[in-house]
PDB file of C-alpha atoms in Angstrom:
ATOM      1  CA  MET N 149       0.000   0.000   0.000  1.00 51.00           C
ATOM      2  CA  ALA N 150       1.136   3.507  -0.708  1.00 59.00           C
ATOM      3  CA  SER N 151       2.698   4.703   2.532  1.00 86.00           C
ATOM      4  CA  LEU N 152       3.011   8.438   1.900  1.00 91.00           C
ATOM      5  CA  ILE N 153       0.124  10.562   0.645  1.00 93.00           C
ATOM      6  CA  THR N 154       0.583  14.193  -0.336  1.00 94.00           C
ATOM      7  CA  CYS N 155      -2.544  15.867   1.003  1.00 94.00           C
ATOM      8  CA  PRO N 156      -3.306  19.037  -1.004  1.00 94.00           C
ATOM      9  CA  HIS N 157      -4.040  20.860   2.279  1.00 93.00           C
ATOM     10  CA  CYS N 158      -1.571  19.358   4.753  1.00 92.00           C
ATOM     11  CA  GLY N 159       1.436  18.178   2.715  1.00 91.00           C
ATOM     12  CA  VAL N 160       3.163  14.783   2.828  1.00 92.00           C
ATOM     13  CA  ARG N 161       1.619  12.556   5.495  1.00 93.00           C
ATOM     14  CA  PRO N 162       1.882   8.892   6.490  1.00 91.00           C
ATOM     15  CA  LYS N 163      -0.976   6.607   5.433  1.00 91.00           C
ATOM     16  CA  GLU N 164      -1.897   6.015   9.107  1.00 91.00           C
ATOM     17  CA  GLU N 165      -3.555   9.442   9.132  1.00 93.00           C
ATOM     18  CA  PHE N 166      -6.008   8.397   6.404  1.00 94.00           C
ATOM     19  CA  ALA N 167      -9.040   6.160   6.137  1.00 94.00           C
ATOM     20  CA  ILE N 168      -9.811   4.533   2.796  1.00 93.00           C
ATOM     21  CA  ARG N 169     -13.465   5.021   1.883  1.00 92.00           C
ATOM     22  CA  GLY N 170     -13.685   2.962  -1.281  1.00 90.00           C
ATOM     23  CA  ASP N 171     -13.909   3.306  -5.038  1.00 92.00           C
ATOM     24  CA  ALA N 172     -14.178   6.898  -6.295  1.00 91.00           C
ATOM     25  CA  SER N 173     -15.011   6.058  -9.897  1.00 90.00           C
ATOM     26  CA  LEU N 174     -18.555   4.828  -9.259  1.00 90.00           C
ATOM     27  CA  VAL N 175     -21.443   6.902 -10.582  1.00 89.00           C
ATOM     28  CA  ARG N 176     -24.652   6.851  -8.573  1.00 91.00           C
ATOM     29  CA  PRO N 177     -27.557   5.560 -10.728  1.00 94.00           C
ATOM     30  CA  ALA N 178     -30.742   7.574 -11.215  1.00 94.00           C
ATOM     31  CA  PRO N 179     -33.304   7.079  -8.406  1.00 94.00           C
ATOM     32  CA  THR N 180     -35.584   5.293 -10.861  1.00 95.00           C
ATOM     33  CA  ALA N 181     -32.855   2.936 -12.148  1.00 95.00           C
ATOM     34  CA  SER N 182     -33.398  -0.820 -11.988  1.00 96.00           C
ATOM     35  CA  ASP N 183     -32.732  -2.892  -8.901  1.00 96.00           C
ATOM     36  CA  GLU N 184     -29.835  -4.557 -10.742  1.00 96.00           C
ATOM     37  CA  ALA N 185     -28.154  -1.190 -11.355  1.00 96.00           C
ATOM     38  CA  TRP N 186     -28.548  -0.222  -7.683  1.00 96.00           C
ATOM     39  CA  HIS N 187     -27.346  -3.615  -6.514  1.00 96.00           C
ATOM     40  CA  ASP N 188     -24.214  -3.259  -8.625  1.00 94.00           C
ATOM     41  CA  TYR N 189     -23.626   0.280  -7.374  1.00 94.00           C
ATOM     42  CA  VAL N 190     -24.016  -0.622  -3.713  1.00 94.00           C
ATOM     43  CA  TYR N 191     -22.446  -4.087  -3.511  1.00 94.00           C
ATOM     44  CA  VAL N 192     -20.398  -5.112  -6.541  1.00 94.00           C
ATOM     45  CA  ARG N 193     -16.752  -4.055  -6.605  1.00 92.00           C
ATOM     46  CA  ALA N 194     -13.873  -4.870  -8.915  1.00 89.00           C
ATOM     47  CA  ASN N 195     -10.478  -5.796  -7.509  1.00 90.00           C
ATOM     48  CA  PRO N 196      -8.292  -4.109 -10.104  1.00 91.00           C
ATOM     49  CA  ARG N 197      -4.592  -4.627 -10.648  1.00 94.00           C
ATOM     50  CA  GLY N 198      -3.117  -1.303 -11.681  1.00 92.00           C
ATOM     51  CA  ARG N 199      -4.394   2.238 -11.502  1.00 94.00           C
ATOM     52  CA  THR N 200      -7.429   2.891  -9.288  1.00 94.00           C
ATOM     53  CA  LEU N 201      -9.337   5.928  -8.066  1.00 94.00           C
ATOM     54  CA  GLU N 202     -10.188   5.807  -4.392  1.00 94.00           C
ATOM     55  CA  HIS N 203     -11.706   8.079  -1.758  1.00 95.00           C
ATOM     56  CA  TRP N 204      -9.283   8.630   1.101  1.00 95.00           C
ATOM     57  CA  GLN N 205     -10.358  10.676   4.082  1.00 96.00           C
ATOM     58  CA  HIS N 206      -7.638  12.544   5.946  1.00 95.00           C
ATOM     59  CA  VAL N 207      -9.135  11.761   9.373  1.00 94.00           C
ATOM     60  CA  GLY N 208      -5.935  12.533  11.268  1.00 91.00           C
ATOM     61  CA  GLY N 209      -5.484  15.895   9.559  1.00 92.00           C
ATOM     62  CA  CYS N 210      -7.816  18.226   7.697  1.00 93.00           C
ATOM     63  CA  ARG N 211     -10.640  15.594   7.682  1.00 93.00           C
ATOM     64  CA  ARG N 212     -11.334  16.328   3.999  1.00 94.00           C
ATOM     65  CA  PHE N 213     -12.227  13.622   1.499  1.00 95.00           C
ATOM     66  CA  LEU N 214      -9.520  13.222  -1.129  1.00 95.00           C
ATOM     67  CA  VAL N 215      -9.489  11.335  -4.406  1.00 95.00           C
ATOM     68  CA  VAL N 216      -6.256   9.339  -4.643  1.00 95.00           C
ATOM     69  CA  GLU N 217      -5.171   7.791  -7.910  1.00 95.00           C
ATOM     70  CA  ARG N 218      -2.770   4.991  -7.087  1.00 93.00           C
ATOM     71  CA  ASP N 219      -1.401   1.792  -8.536  1.00 93.00           C
ATOM     72  CA  THR N 220      -2.344  -1.334  -6.589  1.00 92.00           C
ATOM     73  CA  PHE N 221       0.570  -3.214  -8.174  1.00 92.00           C
ATOM     74  CA  THR N 222       3.516  -0.805  -7.904  1.00 91.00           C
ATOM     75  CA  HIS N 223       2.174   1.179  -4.886  1.00 89.00           C
ATOM     76  CA  GLU N 224       2.853   4.369  -6.807  1.00 91.00           C
ATOM     77  CA  VAL N 225       0.602   7.375  -6.078  1.00 93.00           C
ATOM     78  CA  HIS N 226      -0.178   9.284  -9.272  1.00 94.00           C
ATOM     79  CA  SER N 227      -2.361  12.129  -8.028  1.00 93.00           C
ATOM     80  CA  VAL N 228      -4.218  13.382  -4.975  1.00 95.00           C
ATOM     81  CA  THR N 229      -7.122  15.785  -5.428  1.00 94.00           C
ATOM     82  CA  ASP N 230      -9.534  17.339  -2.955  1.00 94.00           C
ATOM     83  CA  GLY N 231     -12.878  15.526  -3.237  1.00 92.00           C
ATOM     84  CA  ALA N 232     -14.879  18.728  -3.808  1.00 90.00           C
ATOM     85  CA  ALA N 233     -12.504  19.881  -6.554  1.00 91.00           C
ATOM     86  CA  PHE N 234     -12.651  16.431  -8.159  1.00 91.00           C
ATOM     87  CA  ALA N 235     -16.454  16.500  -8.148  1.00 89.00           C
ATOM     88  CA  ARG N 236     -16.494  19.977  -9.719  1.00 88.00           C
ATOM     89  CA  GLU N 237     -14.064  18.931 -12.452  1.00 87.00           C
ATOM     90  CA  ASN N 238     -16.063  15.827 -13.258  1.00 82.00           C
ATOM     91  CA  GLY N 239     -19.424  17.592 -13.146  1.00 72.00           C
ATOM     92  CA  LYS N 240     -20.850  15.420 -10.364  1.00 62.00           C
TER      93      LYS N 240
ATOM     94  CA  MET O 218     -21.531  23.143  34.988  1.00 50.00           C
ATOM     95  CA  ILE O 219     -19.561  24.425  32.035  1.00 55.00           C
ATOM     96  CA  ARG O 220     -17.688  26.594  34.476  1.00 59.00           C
ATOM     97  CA  ASP O 221     -16.576  23.465  36.337  1.00 70.00           C
ATOM     98  CA  TYR O 222     -14.977  22.035  33.218  1.00 75.00           C
ATOM     99  CA  TYR O 223     -13.191  25.287  32.551  1.00 75.00           C
ATOM    100  CA  ASN O 224     -11.808  25.512  36.074  1.00 77.00           C
ATOM    101  CA  ARG O 225     -10.918  21.835  36.397  1.00 81.00           C
ATOM    102  CA  ASN O 226      -8.100  20.806  34.115  1.00 85.00           C
ATOM    103  CA  ALA O 227      -8.344  17.333  32.563  1.00 86.00           C
ATOM    104  CA  LEU O 228      -4.842  16.574  33.897  1.00 87.00           C
ATOM    105  CA  ASP O 229      -5.440  17.527  37.534  1.00 85.00           C
ATOM    106  CA  GLU O 230      -5.247  13.852  38.509  1.00 84.00           C
ATOM    107  CA  LYS O 231      -2.050  13.237  36.551  1.00 85.00           C
ATOM    108  CA  LEU O 232      -0.155  16.208  37.934  1.00 86.00           C
ATOM    109  CA  ARG O 233      -1.145  15.825  41.555  1.00 82.00           C
ATOM    110  CA  GLY O 234       1.485  16.540  44.198  1.00 77.00           C
ATOM    111  CA  ALA O 235       4.412  18.896  44.439  1.00 70.00           C
ATOM    112  CA  PRO O 236       5.747  19.820  40.991  1.00 75.00           C
ATOM    113  CA  ARG O 237       9.290  18.810  40.090  1.00 77.00           C
ATOM    114  CA  PRO O 238      11.462  21.734  39.011  1.00 84.00           C
ATOM    115  CA  PRO O 239      11.296  22.121  35.219  1.00 88.00           C
ATOM    116  CA  GLY O 240      14.194  20.546  33.341  1.00 88.00           C
ATOM    117  CA  ALA O 241      15.712  21.544  30.005  1.00 92.00           C
ATOM    118  CA  ASN O 242      12.948  19.692  28.175  1.00 93.00           C
ATOM    119  CA  HIS O 243       9.699  20.715  29.753  1.00 93.00           C
ATOM    120  CA  LEU O 244       6.009  20.101  29.183  1.00 93.00           C
ATOM    121  CA  ALA O 245       3.772  22.864  30.543  1.00 92.00           C
ATOM    122  CA  ILE O 246       0.031  22.309  30.645  1.00 91.00           C
ATOM    123  CA  GLY O 247      -1.892  25.469  29.778  1.00 85.00           C
ATOM    124  CA  HIS O 248      -4.385  26.691  32.342  1.00 81.00           C
ATOM    125  CA  ARG O 249      -7.477  28.742  31.539  1.00 82.00           C
ATOM    126  CA  GLN O 250      -6.659  29.840  28.018  1.00 86.00           C
ATOM    127  CA  ALA O 251      -9.488  30.605  25.623  1.00 90.00           C
ATOM    128  CA  VAL O 252      -9.780  28.419  22.510  1.00 92.00           C
ATOM    129  CA  SER O 253     -12.251  28.975  19.696  1.00 93.00           C
ATOM    130  CA  MET O 254     -12.890  27.291  16.400  1.00 94.00           C
ATOM    131  CA  VAL O 255     -13.476  29.575  13.421  1.00 94.00           C
ATOM    132  CA  LEU O 256     -15.288  28.076  10.418  1.00 93.00           C
ATOM    133  CA  ALA O 257     -15.403  30.323   7.370  1.00 93.00           C
ATOM    134  CA  VAL O 258     -18.638  30.641   5.410  1.00 92.00           C
ATOM    135  CA  ALA O 259     -18.253  29.110   1.930  1.00 89.00           C
ATOM    136  CA  GLY O 260     -16.515  31.585  -0.357  1.00 88.00           C
ATOM    137  CA  GLU O 261     -15.136  33.731   2.505  1.00 87.00           C
ATOM    138  CA  GLU O 262     -12.131  31.521   3.361  1.00 88.00           C
ATOM    139  CA  ASP O 263      -9.500  33.949   2.071  1.00 89.00           C
ATOM    140  CA  SER O 264     -10.921  37.050   3.719  1.00 90.00           C
ATOM    141  CA  VAL O 265     -11.309  35.272   7.079  1.00 90.00           C
ATOM    142  CA  GLU O 266      -7.712  34.069   6.862  1.00 89.00           C
ATOM    143  CA  LYS O 267      -6.579  37.649   6.222  1.00 89.00           C
ATOM    144  CA  LEU O 268      -8.609  38.970   9.169  1.00 88.00           C
ATOM    145  CA  LEU O 269      -7.218  36.302  11.502  1.00 88.00           C
ATOM    146  CA  SER O 270      -3.616  36.885  10.476  1.00 86.00           C
ATOM    147  CA  SER O 271      -4.032  40.652  10.907  1.00 85.00           C
ATOM    148  CA  ALA O 272      -5.049  40.238  14.574  1.00 83.00           C
ATOM    149  CA  THR O 273      -2.269  40.684  17.131  1.00 80.00           C
ATOM    150  CA  GLU O 274      -4.043  39.616  20.343  1.00 81.00           C
ATOM    151  CA  PHE O 275      -4.281  35.941  19.421  1.00 83.00           C
ATOM    152  CA  THR O 276      -2.949  33.365  16.986  1.00 80.00           C
ATOM    153  CA  GLY O 277      -5.003  31.423  14.457  1.00 88.00           C
ATOM    154  CA  ARG O 278      -3.895  27.835  13.848  1.00 92.00           C
ATOM    155  CA  PHE O 279      -4.628  26.095  10.576  1.00 92.00           C
ATOM    156  CA  SER O 280      -6.855  23.092  11.065  1.00 92.00           C
ATOM    157  CA  ALA O 281      -8.476  22.468   7.661  1.00 91.00           C
ATOM    158  CA  PRO O 282      -9.391  24.565   4.624  1.00 92.00           C
ATOM    159  CA  GLY O 283     -11.630  27.321   5.969  1.00 91.00           C
ATOM    160  CA  GLU O 284     -11.174  26.182   9.558  1.00 93.00           C
ATOM    161  CA  TRP O 285      -8.864  27.542  12.254  1.00 93.00           C
ATOM    162  CA  LEU O 286      -8.337  27.170  15.976  1.00 94.00           C
ATOM    163  CA  VAL O 287      -7.748  30.437  17.781  1.00 94.00           C
ATOM    164  CA  VAL O 288      -5.868  30.436  21.085  1.00 92.00           C
ATOM    165  CA  SER O 289      -5.749  33.440  23.372  1.00 90.00           C
ATOM    166  CA  GLU O 290      -3.787  33.639  26.621  1.00 86.00           C
ATOM    167  CA  ASN O 291      -5.361  36.815  27.952  1.00 85.00           C
ATOM    168  CA  ASP O 292      -9.031  36.497  27.067  1.00 87.00           C
ATOM    169  CA  THR O 293     -11.802  34.688  28.869  1.00 88.00           C
ATOM    170  CA  PRO O 294     -13.773  32.316  26.592  1.00 88.00           C
ATOM    171  CA  GLU O 295     -16.588  34.882  26.398  1.00 90.00           C
ATOM    172  CA  GLY O 296     -14.112  37.657  25.706  1.00 91.00           C
ATOM    173  CA  LEU O 297     -12.522  35.764  22.835  1.00 91.00           C
ATOM    174  CA  GLN O 298     -15.952  34.948  21.421  1.00 91.00           C
ATOM    175  CA  ARG O 299     -16.883  38.647  21.483  1.00 91.00           C
ATOM    176  CA  ARG O 300     -13.574  39.642  19.938  1.00 90.00           C
ATOM    177  CA  LEU O 301     -13.952  37.130  17.098  1.00 91.00           C
ATOM    178  CA  ASP O 302     -17.595  38.070  16.586  1.00 90.00           C
ATOM    179  CA  ALA O 303     -16.540  41.676  16.183  1.00 90.00           C
ATOM    180  CA  LEU O 304     -13.771  40.671  13.783  1.00 90.00           C
ATOM    181  CA  CYS O 305     -15.593  38.337  11.408  1.00 86.00           C
ATOM    182  CA  SER O 306     -19.153  37.641  12.555  1.00 82.00           C
ATOM    183  CA  ASP O 307     -20.775  37.768   9.101  1.00 88.00           C
ATOM    184  CA  LYS O 308     -18.023  35.742   7.439  1.00 91.00           C
ATOM    185  CA  ALA O 309     -17.490  32.872   9.872  1.00 93.00           C
ATOM    186  CA  HIS O 310     -19.074  30.678  12.516  1.00 93.00           C
ATOM    187  CA  ILE O 311     -17.306  30.807  15.859  1.00 93.00           C
ATOM    188  CA  VAL O 312     -17.537  27.909  18.304  1.00 93.00           C
ATOM    189  CA  ASP O 313     -16.042  28.106  21.790  1.00 92.00           C
ATOM    190  CA  GLN O 314     -13.680  25.196  22.497  1.00 92.00           C
ATOM    191  CA  SER O 315     -12.118  26.345  25.777  1.00 90.00           C
ATOM    192  CA  GLU O 316     -13.541  23.470  27.818  1.00 89.00           C
ATOM    193  CA  ALA O 317     -13.118  20.958  25.015  1.00 91.00           C
ATOM    194  CA  ARG O 318      -9.389  21.310  24.298  1.00 92.00           C
ATOM    195  CA  VAL O 319      -6.296  20.944  26.433  1.00 93.00           C
ATOM    196  CA  LEU O 320      -3.163  22.899  25.599  1.00 93.00           C
ATOM    197  CA  PHE O 321       0.247  21.211  25.902  1.00 94.00           C
ATOM    198  CA  ARG O 322       3.183  23.580  25.666  1.00 94.00           C
ATOM    199  CA  ILE O 323       6.485  21.802  25.175  1.00 94.00           C
ATOM    200  CA  SER O 324       9.920  23.297  24.794  1.00 94.00           C
ATOM    201  CA  GLY O 325      13.539  22.289  25.040  1.00 94.00           C
ATOM    202  CA  PRO O 326      16.575  21.439  22.940  1.00 94.00           C
ATOM    203  CA  SER O 327      15.450  17.836  22.263  1.00 93.00           C
ATOM    204  CA  MET O 328      11.871  18.714  21.294  1.00 94.00           C
ATOM    205  CA  ARG O 329      12.153  17.711  17.652  1.00 93.00           C
ATOM    206  CA  ARG O 330      13.595  14.315  18.567  1.00 94.00           C
ATOM    207  CA  ILE O 331      10.861  13.751  21.137  1.00 95.00           C
ATOM    208  CA  LEU O 332       8.049  14.694  18.765  1.00 95.00           C
ATOM    209  CA  ALA O 333       9.551  12.636  15.933  1.00 93.00           C
ATOM    210  CA  LYS O 334       8.705   9.523  17.961  1.00 93.00           C
ATOM    211  CA  GLY O 335       4.998  10.116  17.532  1.00 92.00           C
ATOM    212  CA  ILE O 336       4.305  12.644  14.790  1.00 92.00           C
ATOM    213  CA  GLY O 337       4.790  11.930  11.076  1.00 89.00           C
ATOM    214  CA  LEU O 338       5.577  15.533  10.165  1.00 90.00           C
ATOM    215  CA  ASP O 339       8.839  17.072   8.975  1.00 90.00           C
ATOM    216  CA  LEU O 340       9.685  19.496  11.797  1.00 92.00           C
ATOM    217  CA  ASP O 341      12.777  20.991  10.166  1.00 93.00           C
ATOM    218  CA  PRO O 342      12.539  24.783  10.653  1.00 92.00           C
ATOM    219  CA  ASN O 343      12.832  25.257   6.879  1.00 93.00           C
ATOM    220  CA  VAL O 344       9.706  23.151   6.335  1.00 92.00           C
ATOM    221  CA  PHE O 345       7.707  23.781   9.499  1.00 92.00           C
ATOM    222  CA  ALA O 346       8.740  27.299  10.479  1.00 93.00           C
ATOM    223  CA  THR O 347       7.905  29.216  13.645  1.00 92.00           C
ATOM    224  CA  GLY O 348       4.241  30.185  13.415  1.00 90.00           C
ATOM    225  CA  ALA O 349       3.330  27.160  11.281  1.00 92.00           C
ATOM    226  CA  SER O 350       0.552  24.869  12.464  1.00 93.00           C
ATOM    227  CA  ALA O 351      -1.112  21.679  11.292  1.00 93.00           C
ATOM    228  CA  ASN O 352      -3.424  18.908  12.363  1.00 94.00           C
ATOM    229  CA  ALA O 353      -1.580  15.627  12.802  1.00 94.00           C
ATOM    230  CA  LEU O 354      -1.637  12.324  14.630  1.00 93.00           C
ATOM    231  CA  CYS O 355       0.565  11.929  17.704  1.00 93.00           C
ATOM    232  CA  GLY O 356       0.640   8.183  18.186  1.00 89.00           C
ATOM    233  CA  HIS O 357      -3.024   7.546  17.474  1.00 90.00           C
ATOM    234  CA  ILE O 358      -4.326  10.785  18.937  1.00 94.00           C
ATOM    235  CA  ALA O 359      -5.420  13.703  16.767  1.00 93.00           C
ATOM    236  CA  VAL O 360      -3.661  16.915  17.760  1.00 95.00           C
ATOM    237  CA  ASN O 361      -3.210  20.377  16.380  1.00 95.00           C
ATOM    238  CA  LEU O 362       0.509  21.075  16.398  1.00 95.00           C
ATOM    239  CA  ALA O 363       1.868  24.625  16.248  1.00 95.00           C
ATOM    240  CA  ARG O 364       5.451  25.799  16.342  1.00 95.00           C
ATOM    241  CA  THR O 365       5.829  28.784  18.654  1.00 92.00           C
ATOM    242  CA  GLY O 366       9.629  28.995  18.602  1.00 92.00           C
ATOM    243  CA  GLU O 367      12.785  27.272  17.374  1.00 91.00           C
ATOM    244  CA  ASP O 368      12.429  24.530  20.020  1.00 93.00           C
ATOM    245  CA  ALA O 369       8.940  25.275  21.292  1.00 94.00           C
ATOM    246  CA  PHE O 370       5.696  23.664  20.197  1.00 95.00           C
ATOM    247  CA  GLU O 371       2.091  23.687  21.317  1.00 94.00           C
ATOM    248  CA  LEU O 372      -0.318  20.787  21.010  1.00 95.00           C
ATOM    249  CA  LEU O 373      -4.079  21.135  21.289  1.00 95.00           C
ATOM    250  CA  THR O 374      -5.972  17.937  21.892  1.00 95.00           C
ATOM    251  CA  PRO O 375      -9.564  17.009  22.739  1.00 94.00           C
ATOM    252  CA  ARG O 376     -10.094  16.939  26.484  1.00 92.00           C
ATOM    253  CA  SER O 377     -11.001  13.250  26.629  1.00 93.00           C
ATOM    254  CA  PHE O 378      -7.676  12.326  24.994  1.00 95.00           C
ATOM    255  CA  ALA O 379      -5.560  14.578  27.225  1.00 93.00           C
ATOM    256  CA  GLU O 380      -4.539  11.903  29.745  1.00 93.00           C
ATOM    257  CA  SER O 381      -3.524   9.454  27.004  1.00 95.00           C
ATOM    258  CA  LEU O 382      -1.580  12.111  25.123  1.00 95.00           C
ATOM    259  CA  PHE O 383       0.120  13.142  28.367  1.00 94.00           C
ATOM    260  CA  ASP O 384       1.224   9.540  28.975  1.00 94.00           C
ATOM    261  CA  ASN O 385       2.387   9.278  25.359  1.00 94.00           C
ATOM    262  CA  LEU O 386       4.437  12.465  25.558  1.00 95.00           C
ATOM    263  CA  MET O 387       6.044  11.501  28.863  1.00 94.00           C
ATOM    264  CA  THR O 388       7.029   8.119  27.405  1.00 94.00           C
ATOM    265  CA  MET O 389       8.347   9.771  24.246  1.00 94.00           C
ATOM    266  CA  GLY O 390      10.367  12.206  26.371  1.00 93.00           C
ATOM    267  CA  ARG O 391      11.642   9.811  29.044  1.00 93.00           C
ATOM    268  CA  GLU O 392      14.962   9.409  27.253  1.00 94.00           C
ATOM    269  CA  TYR O 393      15.430  13.186  27.395  1.00 93.00           C
ATOM    270  CA  ASP O 394      14.256  13.704  31.003  1.00 92.00           C
ATOM    271  CA  LEU O 395      11.062  15.465  30.036  1.00 92.00           C
ATOM    272  CA  THR O 396       9.465  17.140  33.047  1.00 91.00           C
ATOM    273  CA  ALA O 397       5.848  18.250  33.344  1.00 91.00           C
ATOM    274  CA  ALA O 398       3.901  20.788  35.364  1.00 89.00           C
ATOM    275  CA  PHE O 399       1.048  23.224  35.020  1.00 88.00           C
ATOM    276  CA  ALA O 400       2.042  26.461  33.343  1.00 84.00           C
ATOM    277  CA  ALA O 401       2.616  29.267  35.808  1.00 71.00           C
TER     278      ALA O 401
END
């Protein structure tokens, strides 16, 4: 696991200060979507090898949600973005 | 009842008895300082930061984007609340934290080595200069760390964690003969 995360607000911090809150690439289905779509959204997760987008919360620091792009194979961290900024950029 | 919390320090039990004379590395527990949390209204973060940094009577410590902890030695909690209300009432929410936080003031030549045992922050003066502040974990306890001098730091921690953090700090500082007492 990536052991150092560069928080955009707090700087370089050890991973112990963060809590991983799951996949950040999921898109919430429409309220009227089928049960299958909701089931997939709530329960079904991939276990990718390579680059992933994840929500990390900096609980031991600024307590903001961050979107961390990291590689599950090489442990490399490619980018860390504030969750609100990420949502704005992606029009969520 | 609130008054009782303010007048009774969370570490009264720990620091019972005659105080040892302070050594070179010393931990002083703050008594009766006013602490407030300032939360900027969305969009007003920059102007609140400017107002806080322009004030001379107290210091604002960075906690999160748009959120600061303000510590004042000379004000009562009500006094600090009034002062902050006057400064930025329409731009920020102000929440009194005087009973909720305990202030640890540590200083001495070995401070950086002592803190390095529990805090994953680079405390080199070029990176974390005097006046800098940040939220961090000390062991497993969330603290707000501020540098008040070359070898002087202040930690603010939630009241219910104060005894554990005190034990942690004394263990971290045992090698360097860390002493502890209430601040004069």
